[in-house]
Coordinates of C-alpha atoms in Angstrom, one line a residue:
Chain A
M1 CA 99.2 81.0 107.0
N2 CA 100.7 84.4 106.2
H3 CA 98.1 86.0 104.0
D4 CA 100.4 88.8 102.8
A5 CA 102.6 86.4 100.8
Y6 CA 101.7 82.9 99.9
P7 CA 104.5 80.4 99.1
D8 CA 104.0 79.2 95.5
N9 CA 103.8 75.6 96.8
Y10 CA 100.7 76.5 98.8
I11 CA 98.9 77.9 95.7
R12 CA 100.3 75.1 93.5
G13 CA 99.1 72.4 95.9
I14 CA 95.6 73.9 95.9
L15 CA 95.4 74.3 92.1
N16 CA 96.8 70.8 91.5
S17 CA 94.5 69.0 93.9
V18 CA 91.0 70.6 93.7
K19 CA 88.6 69.4 91.0
S20 CA 85.3 71.0 91.7
I21 CA 85.0 74.8 92.2
A22 CA 81.8 76.7 93.3
M23 CA 82.1 80.3 92.2
V24 CA 80.0 82.5 94.5
G25 CA 79.0 85.7 92.7
A26 CA 79.6 84.3 89.2
S27 CA 78.3 86.8 86.6
P28 CA 76.8 85.9 83.2
V29 CA 78.0 89.4 81.9
N30 CA 80.9 88.6 79.7
V31 CA 83.0 91.7 80.7
R32 CA 83.0 90.9 84.4
P33 CA 86.2 89.3 85.8
S34 CA 84.1 86.5 87.4
Y35 CA 82.8 85.5 84.0
F36 CA 86.2 85.1 82.4
A37 CA 87.8 83.5 85.4
F38 CA 84.9 81.0 85.4
K39 CA 85.4 80.4 81.6
Y40 CA 89.2 80.0 82.0
L41 CA 89.0 77.6 84.9
A42 CA 86.4 75.5 83.0
Q43 CA 88.7 75.4 80.0
R44 CA 91.5 74.1 82.2
G45 CA 89.3 71.2 83.3
Y46 CA 87.8 72.2 86.6
D47 CA 84.2 71.2 87.4
M48 CA 82.8 74.7 87.7
I49 CA 79.5 75.5 89.5
P50 CA 78.1 79.1 89.3
V51 CA 76.4 80.3 92.5
N52 CA 74.2 83.4 92.1
P53 CA 70.6 83.7 93.4
G54 CA 69.8 86.3 90.8
H55 CA 70.4 84.0 87.9
V56 CA 68.8 80.7 89.0
G57 CA 67.1 79.0 86.0
K58 CA 69.8 80.3 83.6
E59 CA 73.2 78.7 82.7
L60 CA 76.7 80.0 82.6
L61 CA 78.7 78.3 79.7
G62 CA 76.3 75.3 79.9
K63 CA 76.5 75.0 83.8
P64 CA 73.2 75.7 85.6
F65 CA 73.3 78.5 88.2
V66 CA 72.4 77.5 91.8
A67 CA 71.1 80.0 94.5
S68 CA 73.4 79.0 97.3
L69 CA 76.2 76.6 98.3
S70 CA 73.7 74.3 100.1
D71 CA 71.9 73.8 96.8
I72 CA 74.9 72.0 95.2
D73 CA 74.3 68.3 94.8
R74 CA 77.9 67.1 95.1
P75 CA 80.9 67.7 97.3
I76 CA 82.8 70.9 96.5
D77 CA 86.6 71.0 96.8
M78 CA 86.9 74.8 96.6
I79 CA 84.7 77.9 97.0
D80 CA 85.9 80.9 95.0
I81 CA 84.2 84.0 96.4
F82 CA 83.7 86.9 93.9
R83 CA 82.2 89.3 96.5
N84 CA 83.4 92.4 98.2
S85 CA 85.3 92.0 101.5
S86 CA 82.1 93.0 103.5
H87 CA 80.1 90.1 102.0
I88 CA 82.6 87.3 102.8
M89 CA 81.6 86.2 106.3
P90 CA 78.1 85.0 105.4
V91 CA 79.5 82.9 102.6
V92 CA 82.1 81.4 104.9
E93 CA 79.5 80.7 107.5
E94 CA 77.4 78.8 105.0
A95 CA 80.4 76.9 103.8
L96 CA 81.1 75.7 107.3
T97 CA 77.7 74.1 107.4
L98 CA 78.4 71.9 104.3
D99 CA 79.1 68.2 104.7
P100 CA 81.7 67.3 103.6
L101 CA 83.5 70.7 104.3
P102 CA 85.2 72.3 101.3
K103 CA 89.0 71.9 101.3
V104 CA 89.7 75.5 100.1
I105 CA 88.1 78.9 100.4
W106 CA 89.5 81.4 98.0
M107 CA 88.7 85.1 98.0
Q108 CA 89.1 87.1 94.8
L109 CA 91.5 89.8 94.0
G110 CA 90.6 92.8 96.2
A111 CA 88.7 90.7 98.7
R112 CA 90.0 90.0 102.2
D113 CA 88.4 89.1 105.5
D114 CA 90.9 88.0 108.1
A115 CA 88.2 87.0 110.7
A116 CA 86.4 84.8 108.1
A117 CA 89.7 83.3 107.1
A118 CA 90.5 82.4 110.7
R119 CA 87.2 80.7 111.2
A120 CA 87.7 78.6 108.1
E121 CA 91.3 77.8 109.0
S122 CA 90.2 76.7 112.5
V123 CA 88.4 73.7 111.0
G124 CA 91.3 72.8 108.6
I125 CA 90.1 74.6 105.5
K126 CA 92.9 76.3 103.4
V127 CA 92.3 79.9 102.7
V128 CA 93.6 82.2 99.9
M129 CA 92.7 85.9 99.9
N130 CA 93.1 88.8 97.5
R131 CA 94.3 86.5 94.6
C132 CA 92.7 85.4 91.3
P133 CA 92.9 81.6 90.6
K134 CA 93.0 82.4 86.8
I135 CA 96.0 84.6 87.3
E136 CA 97.7 82.2 89.6
Y137 CA 97.1 79.2 87.3
G138 CA 98.4 81.3 84.4
R139 CA 101.4 82.4 86.4
L140 CA 102.5 79.0 87.7
S141 CA 102.0 77.5 84.2
S142 CA 103.7 80.6 82.8
E143 CA 100.9 81.0 80.3
I144 CA 100.5 84.5 81.7
S145 CA 104.0 85.3 80.4
W146 CA 102.4 86.0 77.0
M147 CA 101.3 89.3 78.6
G148 CA 104.7 90.3 79.9
V149 CA 103.8 89.3 83.4
N150 CA 106.5 88.1 85.7
S151 CA 105.5 84.5 86.4
R152 CA 108.3 84.3 89.0
T153 CA 109.0 80.7 87.8
L154 CA 111.7 79.2 85.6
S155 CA 112.0 76.0 83.6
S156 CA 114.5 74.5 81.3
K157 CA 112.0 71.9 80.2
R158 CA 110.1 71.9 76.9
A159 CA 106.4 72.3 77.6
P160 CA 103.6 71.5 75.1
A161 CA 102.1 74.5 73.3
P162 CA 98.9 75.3 75.3
T163 CA 95.7 74.6 73.6
Q164 CA 92.1 75.0 74.6
G165 CA 91.0 72.6 77.3
M166 CA 94.5 71.4 78.1
R167 CA 95.6 71.0 81.8
L168 CA 99.0 72.7 82.1
S169 CA 101.9 71.7 84.3
L170 CA 102.2 74.0 87.3
N171 CA 105.4 72.4 88.5
R172 CA 108.0 74.9 87.4
M173 CA 110.8 76.1 89.6
S174 CA 109.6 79.1 91.7
V175 CA 111.9 82.0 92.1
G176 CA 110.5 83.3 95.3
G177 CA 107.3 82.5 97.2
G178 CA 104.1 84.3 96.8
D179 CA 104.0 87.7 95.3
T180 CA 106.9 90.0 94.6
A181 CA 108.2 91.6 97.7
A182 CA 107.4 95.3 96.8
S183 CA 103.9 94.6 95.7
D184 CA 103.3 92.5 98.8
R185 CA 104.5 95.2 101.1
A186 CA 102.2 97.7 99.3
A187 CA 99.2 95.3 99.7
K188 CA 100.0 94.8 103.4
N189 CA 100.2 98.5 104.1
K190 CA 96.9 99.0 102.4
S191 CA 95.2 96.3 104.4
E192 CA 96.6 97.7 107.6
Q193 CA 95.3 101.2 106.8
S194 CA 91.8 100.0 106.0
Chain B
M1 CA 109.2 72.0 94.1
S2 CA 110.9 74.3 96.5
D3 CA 110.5 78.0 96.7
R4 CA 113.9 79.6 96.5
L5 CA 115.2 82.8 95.1
P6 CA 117.9 82.4 92.4
G7 CA 120.6 85.0 92.1
F8 CA 120.6 87.9 89.7
S9 CA 122.8 86.2 87.1
T10 CA 120.5 83.2 86.9
L11 CA 117.6 85.4 86.3
A12 CA 119.5 87.4 83.7
V13 CA 120.0 84.1 81.7
H14 CA 116.7 82.3 82.4
A15 CA 113.8 84.5 83.4
G16 CA 111.0 84.5 80.9
A17 CA 112.7 82.0 78.6
Q18 CA 112.1 78.3 78.2
P19 CA 112.6 75.9 75.3
D20 CA 110.3 76.7 72.4
P21 CA 107.2 74.5 72.8
T22 CA 106.9 73.7 69.1
T23 CA 110.6 73.1 68.1
G24 CA 112.5 72.7 71.3
A25 CA 114.8 75.6 70.3
R26 CA 116.7 76.6 73.4
A27 CA 117.6 80.2 72.4
T28 CA 114.5 82.4 72.3
P29 CA 113.2 82.3 68.7
I30 CA 112.6 85.6 66.8
Y31 CA 108.9 85.5 66.1
Q32 CA 109.2 87.8 63.1
T33 CA 105.5 87.9 62.4
T34 CA 102.9 90.6 62.5
S35 CA 99.9 88.4 63.5
F36 CA 98.8 85.2 65.1
V37 CA 96.1 82.7 64.0
F38 CA 93.1 82.3 66.2
N39 CA 91.8 78.8 67.1
D40 CA 88.2 79.9 66.4
A41 CA 85.9 82.9 66.7
D42 CA 85.3 82.4 70.4
H43 CA 89.1 82.3 71.0
A44 CA 89.5 85.5 69.0
A45 CA 86.8 87.3 70.9
S46 CA 88.3 86.2 74.2
L47 CA 91.7 87.5 73.2
F48 CA 90.3 90.8 72.0
G49 CA 88.3 91.2 75.2
L50 CA 91.4 90.6 77.4
Q51 CA 89.8 87.4 78.7
A52 CA 92.4 84.9 77.6
F53 CA 96.2 84.8 77.5
G54 CA 97.6 84.8 74.0
N55 CA 98.8 86.6 71.0
I56 CA 96.9 88.7 68.5
Y57 CA 99.1 91.2 66.7
T58 CA 102.7 92.3 67.3
R59 CA 101.7 95.9 68.0
I60 CA 100.0 94.5 71.1
G61 CA 102.3 91.7 72.0
N62 CA 104.8 89.2 70.5
P63 CA 106.3 86.0 72.0
T64 CA 109.9 87.2 71.6
N65 CA 109.1 90.6 73.2
A66 CA 107.2 88.8 76.0
V67 CA 110.4 86.9 77.0
L68 CA 112.2 90.3 77.2
E69 CA 109.4 91.8 79.2
E70 CA 109.3 89.0 81.8
R71 CA 113.1 89.0 82.1
V72 CA 113.4 92.7 82.8
A73 CA 110.4 92.5 85.2
A74 CA 112.2 89.7 87.1
L75 CA 115.5 91.6 87.2
E76 CA 113.8 94.7 88.5
G77 CA 111.6 92.9 91.0
G78 CA 108.4 94.1 89.3
T79 CA 105.1 92.3 88.6
A80 CA 105.1 92.8 84.8
A81 CA 106.7 94.8 82.0
L82 CA 106.0 96.2 78.5
A83 CA 108.7 96.5 75.9
V84 CA 108.4 99.4 73.4
A85 CA 110.4 100.9 70.6
S86 CA 112.6 103.2 72.6
G87 CA 113.1 104.8 76.0
H88 CA 111.3 107.9 74.7
A89 CA 108.3 105.7 73.7
A90 CA 108.3 104.2 77.2
Q91 CA 108.0 107.7 78.7
V92 CA 105.1 108.7 76.4
V93 CA 103.2 105.5 77.1
V94 CA 103.7 105.7 80.9
L95 CA 102.5 109.3 81.1
Q96 CA 99.6 108.7 78.8
Q97 CA 98.1 106.4 81.4
L98 CA 98.6 108.9 84.2
L99 CA 97.9 112.4 82.9
Q100 CA 94.9 114.1 81.3
P101 CA 95.3 117.4 79.5
G102 CA 96.0 120.1 82.0
D103 CA 97.6 117.8 84.5
E104 CA 101.2 118.2 85.8
F105 CA 104.1 116.0 86.6
I106 CA 107.2 116.8 88.6
A107 CA 110.6 115.9 87.0
A108 CA 114.1 116.1 88.3
R109 CA 116.0 118.9 86.5
K110 CA 119.0 116.6 86.0
L111 CA 117.9 114.3 83.2
Y112 CA 119.0 113.0 79.8
G113 CA 118.8 116.0 77.5
G114 CA 116.4 114.2 75.2
S115 CA 114.0 113.7 78.1
I116 CA 114.2 117.4 79.0
N117 CA 113.2 118.3 75.4
Q118 CA 110.5 115.7 75.3
F119 CA 109.0 116.9 78.6
T120 CA 109.3 120.6 77.8
H121 CA 108.1 120.7 74.2
A122 CA 106.5 117.6 72.9
F123 CA 104.4 116.9 76.1
K124 CA 103.4 120.5 76.3
S125 CA 101.4 120.0 73.1
F126 CA 99.5 117.1 74.8
G127 CA 98.6 119.5 77.7
W128 CA 101.0 117.6 80.1
N129 CA 102.8 120.2 82.1
V130 CA 106.2 119.4 83.5
V131 CA 107.3 121.2 86.8
W132 CA 111.0 121.0 87.4
A133 CA 112.6 120.2 90.8
D134 CA 116.2 119.8 92.0
P135 CA 117.2 116.3 92.9
D136 CA 119.8 117.7 95.3
D137 CA 117.0 119.6 97.2
I138 CA 114.3 117.1 98.2
A139 CA 112.1 120.0 99.5
S140 CA 111.9 121.4 96.0
F141 CA 109.9 118.3 95.1
E142 CA 107.5 118.9 98.0
R143 CA 107.0 122.5 97.0
A144 CA 106.2 121.5 93.4
V145 CA 103.2 119.3 94.4
T146 CA 99.8 120.7 93.4
P147 CA 96.3 119.1 93.2
R148 CA 97.0 118.5 89.5
T149 CA 100.3 116.6 90.1
K150 CA 99.9 113.0 88.8
A151 CA 103.5 111.6 88.9
I152 CA 107.1 112.3 89.9
F153 CA 109.9 111.4 87.4
I154 CA 113.6 111.0 88.3
E155 CA 116.7 109.2 87.0
S156 CA 118.4 106.8 89.4
I157 CA 121.9 107.7 88.1
A158 CA 121.3 111.0 86.4
N159 CA 122.6 112.2 83.1
P160 CA 125.0 113.6 82.2
A161 CA 127.3 113.7 85.3
G162 CA 126.4 110.3 86.8
S163 CA 125.0 111.9 90.0
I164 CA 123.1 109.6 92.3
T165 CA 119.5 110.4 93.2
D166 CA 118.1 109.8 96.7
I167 CA 115.3 107.6 95.5
E168 CA 113.9 106.8 99.0
A169 CA 113.6 110.5 100.0
I170 CA 111.8 111.3 96.8
S171 CA 109.5 108.2 97.1
T172 CA 108.4 109.6 100.5
V173 CA 107.4 112.8 98.8
A174 CA 105.5 110.8 96.1
R175 CA 103.7 108.7 98.7
K176 CA 102.6 111.7 100.7
A177 CA 101.4 113.4 97.5
G178 CA 99.5 110.2 96.5
V179 CA 101.2 109.9 93.2
P180 CA 103.5 107.2 91.7
L181 CA 107.2 107.6 91.5
I182 CA 108.6 106.8 88.1
V183 CA 112.4 106.1 88.0
D184 CA 114.4 106.0 84.8
N185 CA 117.0 103.3 85.6
T186 CA 118.8 103.3 82.3
L187 CA 122.3 104.4 83.5
A188 CA 122.3 102.0 86.5
S189 CA 120.6 98.9 85.1
P190 CA 119.0 96.6 87.7
Y191 CA 122.4 95.1 88.3
L192 CA 123.5 98.3 90.2
I193 CA 120.2 99.7 91.5
R194 CA 116.8 98.2 91.8
P195 CA 114.6 101.3 92.3
I196 CA 111.5 99.2 93.3
D197 CA 113.4 98.2 96.4
H198 CA 113.7 101.9 97.3
G199 CA 110.1 102.9 96.7
A200 CA 109.7 103.3 92.9
D201 CA 106.2 102.4 91.6
I202 CA 107.2 102.4 87.9
V203 CA 110.6 101.8 86.3
V204 CA 111.5 102.8 82.7
H205 CA 114.6 102.0 80.7
S206 CA 116.1 102.8 77.4
L207 CA 117.1 99.2 76.6
T208 CA 119.4 100.7 74.0
K209 CA 122.0 101.4 76.7
F210 CA 123.4 98.9 79.2
L211 CA 120.7 96.3 79.1
G212 CA 121.1 95.7 75.4
G213 CA 124.7 96.8 75.9
H214 CA 126.2 96.5 72.4
G215 CA 125.0 99.7 70.8
N216 CA 123.1 97.8 68.1
S217 CA 119.4 97.9 68.9
L218 CA 117.0 100.5 70.1
G219 CA 114.4 99.6 72.7
G220 CA 112.6 100.8 75.8
I221 CA 110.7 99.1 78.6
I222 CA 108.2 99.9 81.3
V223 CA 108.2 97.9 84.6
D224 CA 105.2 97.8 86.9
A225 CA 106.2 97.5 90.5
G226 CA 102.6 96.5 91.5
T227 CA 102.8 98.8 94.4
F228 CA 100.5 101.7 93.6
D229 CA 96.8 101.7 94.3
W230 CA 95.2 103.2 91.3
S231 CA 91.6 102.9 92.5
T232 CA 91.4 105.8 95.0
G233 CA 89.8 109.1 94.3
G234 CA 89.2 108.7 90.5
K235 CA 92.6 110.3 90.0
Y236 CA 93.7 107.7 87.4
P237 CA 90.7 107.0 85.3
M238 CA 92.6 105.0 82.7
L239 CA 93.0 102.3 85.4
S240 CA 90.1 102.8 87.7
E241 CA 87.2 103.6 85.4
P242 CA 85.3 101.3 83.0
R243 CA 87.2 101.4 79.6
P244 CA 84.9 101.8 76.6
E245 CA 87.6 100.3 74.4
Y246 CA 87.1 97.0 76.2
H247 CA 83.3 96.8 76.9
G248 CA 83.6 98.5 80.3
I249 CA 86.4 96.5 81.9
R250 CA 88.1 98.2 84.8
L251 CA 91.8 97.4 84.5
Q252 CA 92.8 97.6 88.2
E253 CA 89.9 95.5 89.3
T254 CA 90.6 92.9 86.6
F255 CA 94.4 92.7 86.7
G256 CA 95.3 93.7 90.2
N257 CA 99.0 94.4 90.8
F258 CA 100.0 94.3 87.2
A259 CA 97.2 96.5 85.9
F260 CA 99.5 99.4 85.1
A261 CA 101.6 97.2 82.7
I262 CA 98.4 96.0 81.1
A263 CA 97.1 99.6 80.7
C264 CA 100.4 100.5 79.0
R265 CA 99.9 97.6 76.6
V266 CA 96.2 97.7 75.8
L267 CA 95.6 101.5 76.0
G268 CA 99.1 102.9 75.3
L269 CA 101.0 100.6 72.9
R270 CA 97.9 99.4 71.1
D271 CA 96.7 103.0 70.4
L272 CA 99.9 105.0 70.1
G273 CA 101.8 102.2 68.3
P274 CA 105.5 102.3 69.2
A275 CA 106.0 98.6 69.0
L276 CA 109.4 97.0 69.4
S277 CA 110.7 94.8 66.6
P278 CA 111.0 91.2 67.7
F279 CA 114.5 91.2 66.1
N280 CA 115.6 94.0 68.4
A281 CA 114.0 92.2 71.4
F282 CA 116.2 89.2 70.5
M283 CA 119.3 91.3 70.3
I284 CA 118.6 92.9 73.7
L285 CA 117.8 89.6 75.3
T286 CA 121.1 88.3 74.2
G287 CA 122.8 91.3 75.7
I288 CA 121.0 90.9 79.0
E289 CA 122.4 87.4 79.5
T290 CA 125.8 89.0 80.1
L291 CA 124.6 92.1 81.9
P292 CA 126.1 91.2 85.3
L293 CA 129.5 90.5 83.8
R294 CA 129.5 93.6 81.6
M295 CA 128.2 96.0 84.2
Q296 CA 130.8 95.1 86.7
K297 CA 133.5 95.6 84.1
H298 CA 132.0 98.9 83.0
C299 CA 132.0 100.1 86.6
D300 CA 135.5 98.9 87.4
N301 CA 136.9 100.5 84.3
A302 CA 135.0 103.7 84.9
K303 CA 136.5 104.0 88.4
A304 CA 140.0 103.5 87.1
V305 CA 139.6 106.1 84.4
A306 CA 138.0 108.6 86.8
E307 CA 140.9 108.2 89.2
F308 CA 143.4 108.7 86.4
L309 CA 141.6 111.9 85.2
A310 CA 141.3 113.2 88.8
G311 CA 145.1 113.1 89.0
H312 CA 145.8 114.6 85.6
P313 CA 147.1 118.2 85.5
A314 CA 145.0 119.2 82.5
V315 CA 141.8 118.2 84.2
A316 CA 139.9 120.8 86.3
S317 CA 137.4 118.5 87.9
V318 CA 135.8 115.0 87.6
N319 CA 132.2 114.2 88.5
Y320 CA 132.1 110.5 89.3
A321 CA 130.1 109.3 92.3
G322 CA 132.5 106.3 92.7
L323 CA 135.3 108.7 93.8
A324 CA 135.6 109.0 97.6
S325 CA 135.8 112.8 97.2
D326 CA 132.7 113.1 95.1
K327 CA 129.6 114.9 96.5
Y328 CA 127.5 111.9 95.6
N329 CA 129.8 109.3 97.1
Q330 CA 127.7 108.7 100.2
L331 CA 124.6 108.1 98.0
A332 CA 126.6 105.9 95.7
R333 CA 127.6 103.7 98.7
K334 CA 124.0 103.4 99.7
Y335 CA 122.3 102.9 96.4
A336 CA 125.0 101.4 94.1
P337 CA 127.5 99.5 96.3
K338 CA 128.7 97.4 93.4
G339 CA 129.7 100.5 91.3
A340 CA 128.6 104.0 90.5
G341 CA 127.9 103.3 86.8
A342 CA 130.1 104.0 83.8
V343 CA 128.8 107.4 82.6
F344 CA 130.3 110.5 84.1
T345 CA 131.6 114.0 83.1
F346 CA 134.8 115.9 83.7
S347 CA 135.9 119.4 82.8
L348 CA 139.2 120.6 81.3
K349 CA 141.2 123.6 82.5
G350 CA 141.4 124.6 78.9
G351 CA 137.6 125.0 78.6
Y352 CA 135.6 124.5 75.5
D353 CA 138.5 124.5 73.1
A354 CA 140.4 121.9 75.1
G355 CA 137.3 119.7 75.1
V356 CA 137.0 119.8 71.4
N357 CA 140.7 119.2 71.0
L358 CA 140.5 116.1 73.3
V359 CA 137.6 114.6 71.4
S360 CA 139.4 115.0 68.1
K361 CA 142.6 113.3 69.3
L362 CA 141.1 110.2 71.0
Q363 CA 141.7 107.0 69.0
L364 CA 139.8 104.4 71.0
F365 CA 136.9 106.5 72.3
S366 CA 134.2 107.0 69.7
H367 CA 132.6 110.5 69.4
L368 CA 128.9 109.8 69.3
A369 CA 125.6 110.4 71.0
N370 CA 125.0 107.2 73.0
V371 CA 126.0 105.6 76.3
G372 CA 126.1 102.1 77.6
D373 CA 127.9 100.5 74.7
T374 CA 130.7 97.8 75.0
R375 CA 132.9 100.5 73.3
S376 CA 134.1 103.6 75.2
L377 CA 132.3 106.7 74.1
V378 CA 132.9 110.4 74.4
I379 CA 130.8 113.5 73.7
H380 CA 130.6 117.2 74.4
P381 CA 127.0 117.5 75.7
A382 CA 126.9 121.3 75.3
S383 CA 127.1 121.1 71.6
T384 CA 125.1 117.8 71.1
T385 CA 122.7 116.1 73.5
H386 CA 122.1 119.2 75.6
S387 CA 122.5 121.8 72.7
Q388 CA 118.9 122.7 72.6
L389 CA 119.0 124.1 76.2
D390 CA 119.9 127.7 76.9
D391 CA 123.2 128.3 78.6
A392 CA 121.8 128.6 82.1
A393 CA 119.8 125.4 81.7
K394 CA 123.0 123.6 80.4
V395 CA 124.9 124.6 83.5
K396 CA 121.9 123.6 85.8
S397 CA 121.7 120.2 84.2
G398 CA 125.5 119.6 84.5
A399 CA 126.3 120.1 80.8
G400 CA 128.2 123.4 80.9
P401 CA 130.5 124.4 77.9
D402 CA 133.7 123.0 79.5
V403 CA 132.2 119.6 80.2
V404 CA 133.1 116.4 78.5
R405 CA 131.0 113.2 79.0
L406 CA 132.4 109.7 78.9
S407 CA 130.7 106.3 78.7
I408 CA 133.3 103.8 79.7
G409 CA 133.2 100.5 77.8
I410 CA 134.5 97.0 78.6
E411 CA 137.9 97.3 76.9
D412 CA 141.1 96.9 78.9
K413 CA 141.3 99.9 81.2
E414 CA 145.0 100.4 80.6
D415 CA 144.3 101.0 76.9
L416 CA 141.5 103.5 77.7
I417 CA 143.8 105.4 80.1
A418 CA 146.7 105.4 77.5
D419 CA 144.3 106.8 74.9
L420 CA 143.2 109.6 77.3
E421 CA 146.8 110.3 78.3
Q422 CA 148.0 110.8 74.7
A423 CA 145.0 113.0 73.9
L424 CA 145.3 115.1 77.0
G425 CA 149.1 115.4 76.8
A426 CA 149.6 116.7 73.4

């Protein structure tokens, strides 16, 4: 997989198929991006599991925190890692010990570890790096268009008005895979320099 | 679902717009409302905290305006956009995110006269200091860079003479200086030039001109290319530091490659207030649907008129980059191969008096201070748009006393030429 520019169908396929998402580094602080990504994905119907050893015994929007991936009592479709790039590898190593394996490992906006991605992909796990699933869901459903964001999708179909808790259709016509070209090039240059 | 890239004309009609979810209306409705009802207290809190997508108040966002924003972002190849009340408002909002009092920005000397005024006088009172550079001398931009430089500002096709700016060369200077390149793309429109493809980090427009295209609605827009890394060195605290207005959110961390557009919305538009009327957004959207058709006609007409003027005995010189003899023709071929725009200047052998005489005799050309209308327009910059500059600055910006500026419309070119011929001949 080219991790500089993902085809929309790759992202769409992931968001349409996964049901349970373990969020590593989920924060109970309501101004942290992990908090509102967690909240949004829960509202869109995903089975969300907060993973953070510092908050075991507490709940995030009614879901109990667990200390680690191996403490989760059910199969996980996707692991969403809200940690810096330098903390990715141990999470991926732990993920590779799970049975069954997760189908997807997703690293948040700003996080990228190509070596960890290669290890996960070598056992058939799909990997997304430096993206936010909330933004991608909002983009492919065009809900993010309320904020003037270029969804890079078109549709001549009448969609229902989005309400809380509704799953949205992500099957709009894409106008170019992955990210916009210029912003992709900039991200690639940055990752090559670092 | 296949990932394919539709053409520019398809995007001009469709991007950002889909049938209204509630009524099925196919044209984008005018949501002429100030405010939007919340589902409940939690929904309201989520919206105010920037945690959910949705509408609060038209000074922050409006569904009609959002369609316009996404459409222009798509046409320019940006990640997001923000529509505001005018091109001038766009410039204020952009620079408010980038500059603190005492900071500097470098601007090309050849700019719309109103921008020169805004930068020189209005922004000075904010402590934003403009440093001028010559777009024909790239090294003058390099020499102008200091540790306080926060941005570089140029026009793609520059007022008033329609000269073409070497965007790539100046973007190299900006990258080396670690500052974003802002390109005012008003006179080109994305149909002729897409500055982001040439290294621009931010694109601004007066939507009032070719994008709206009909001379009936003011508007401005800011497009975020998603290319600039705002997090380094604490140079852009509006984007990189926790914002007290939003409980400590860091915009770049939260919004990634469209953080600049969000900053313009939630820190600029929200607090400065230059919101675009949804009615104007609707008018401009309708104009954009025909942008490719109009822009090509504007350019084809402009070239024919420029060629006519270049061969007329009363004309001393014509500045139109689309003419093979023009000093900007090479740059025009590189940056604007479909046409060199429709705004240009010429000077008359009879000087100032002949210019005034010409303007008074024209029957189809309208004498007014705008460009980018369906109608052909004429103005004498030295006594109007550039009148507040001193004589030396007028000449430097291409608006000397003998200069007449035309904005060529989409009428039949034979009629435009006949009008000029009768006015020049008598």
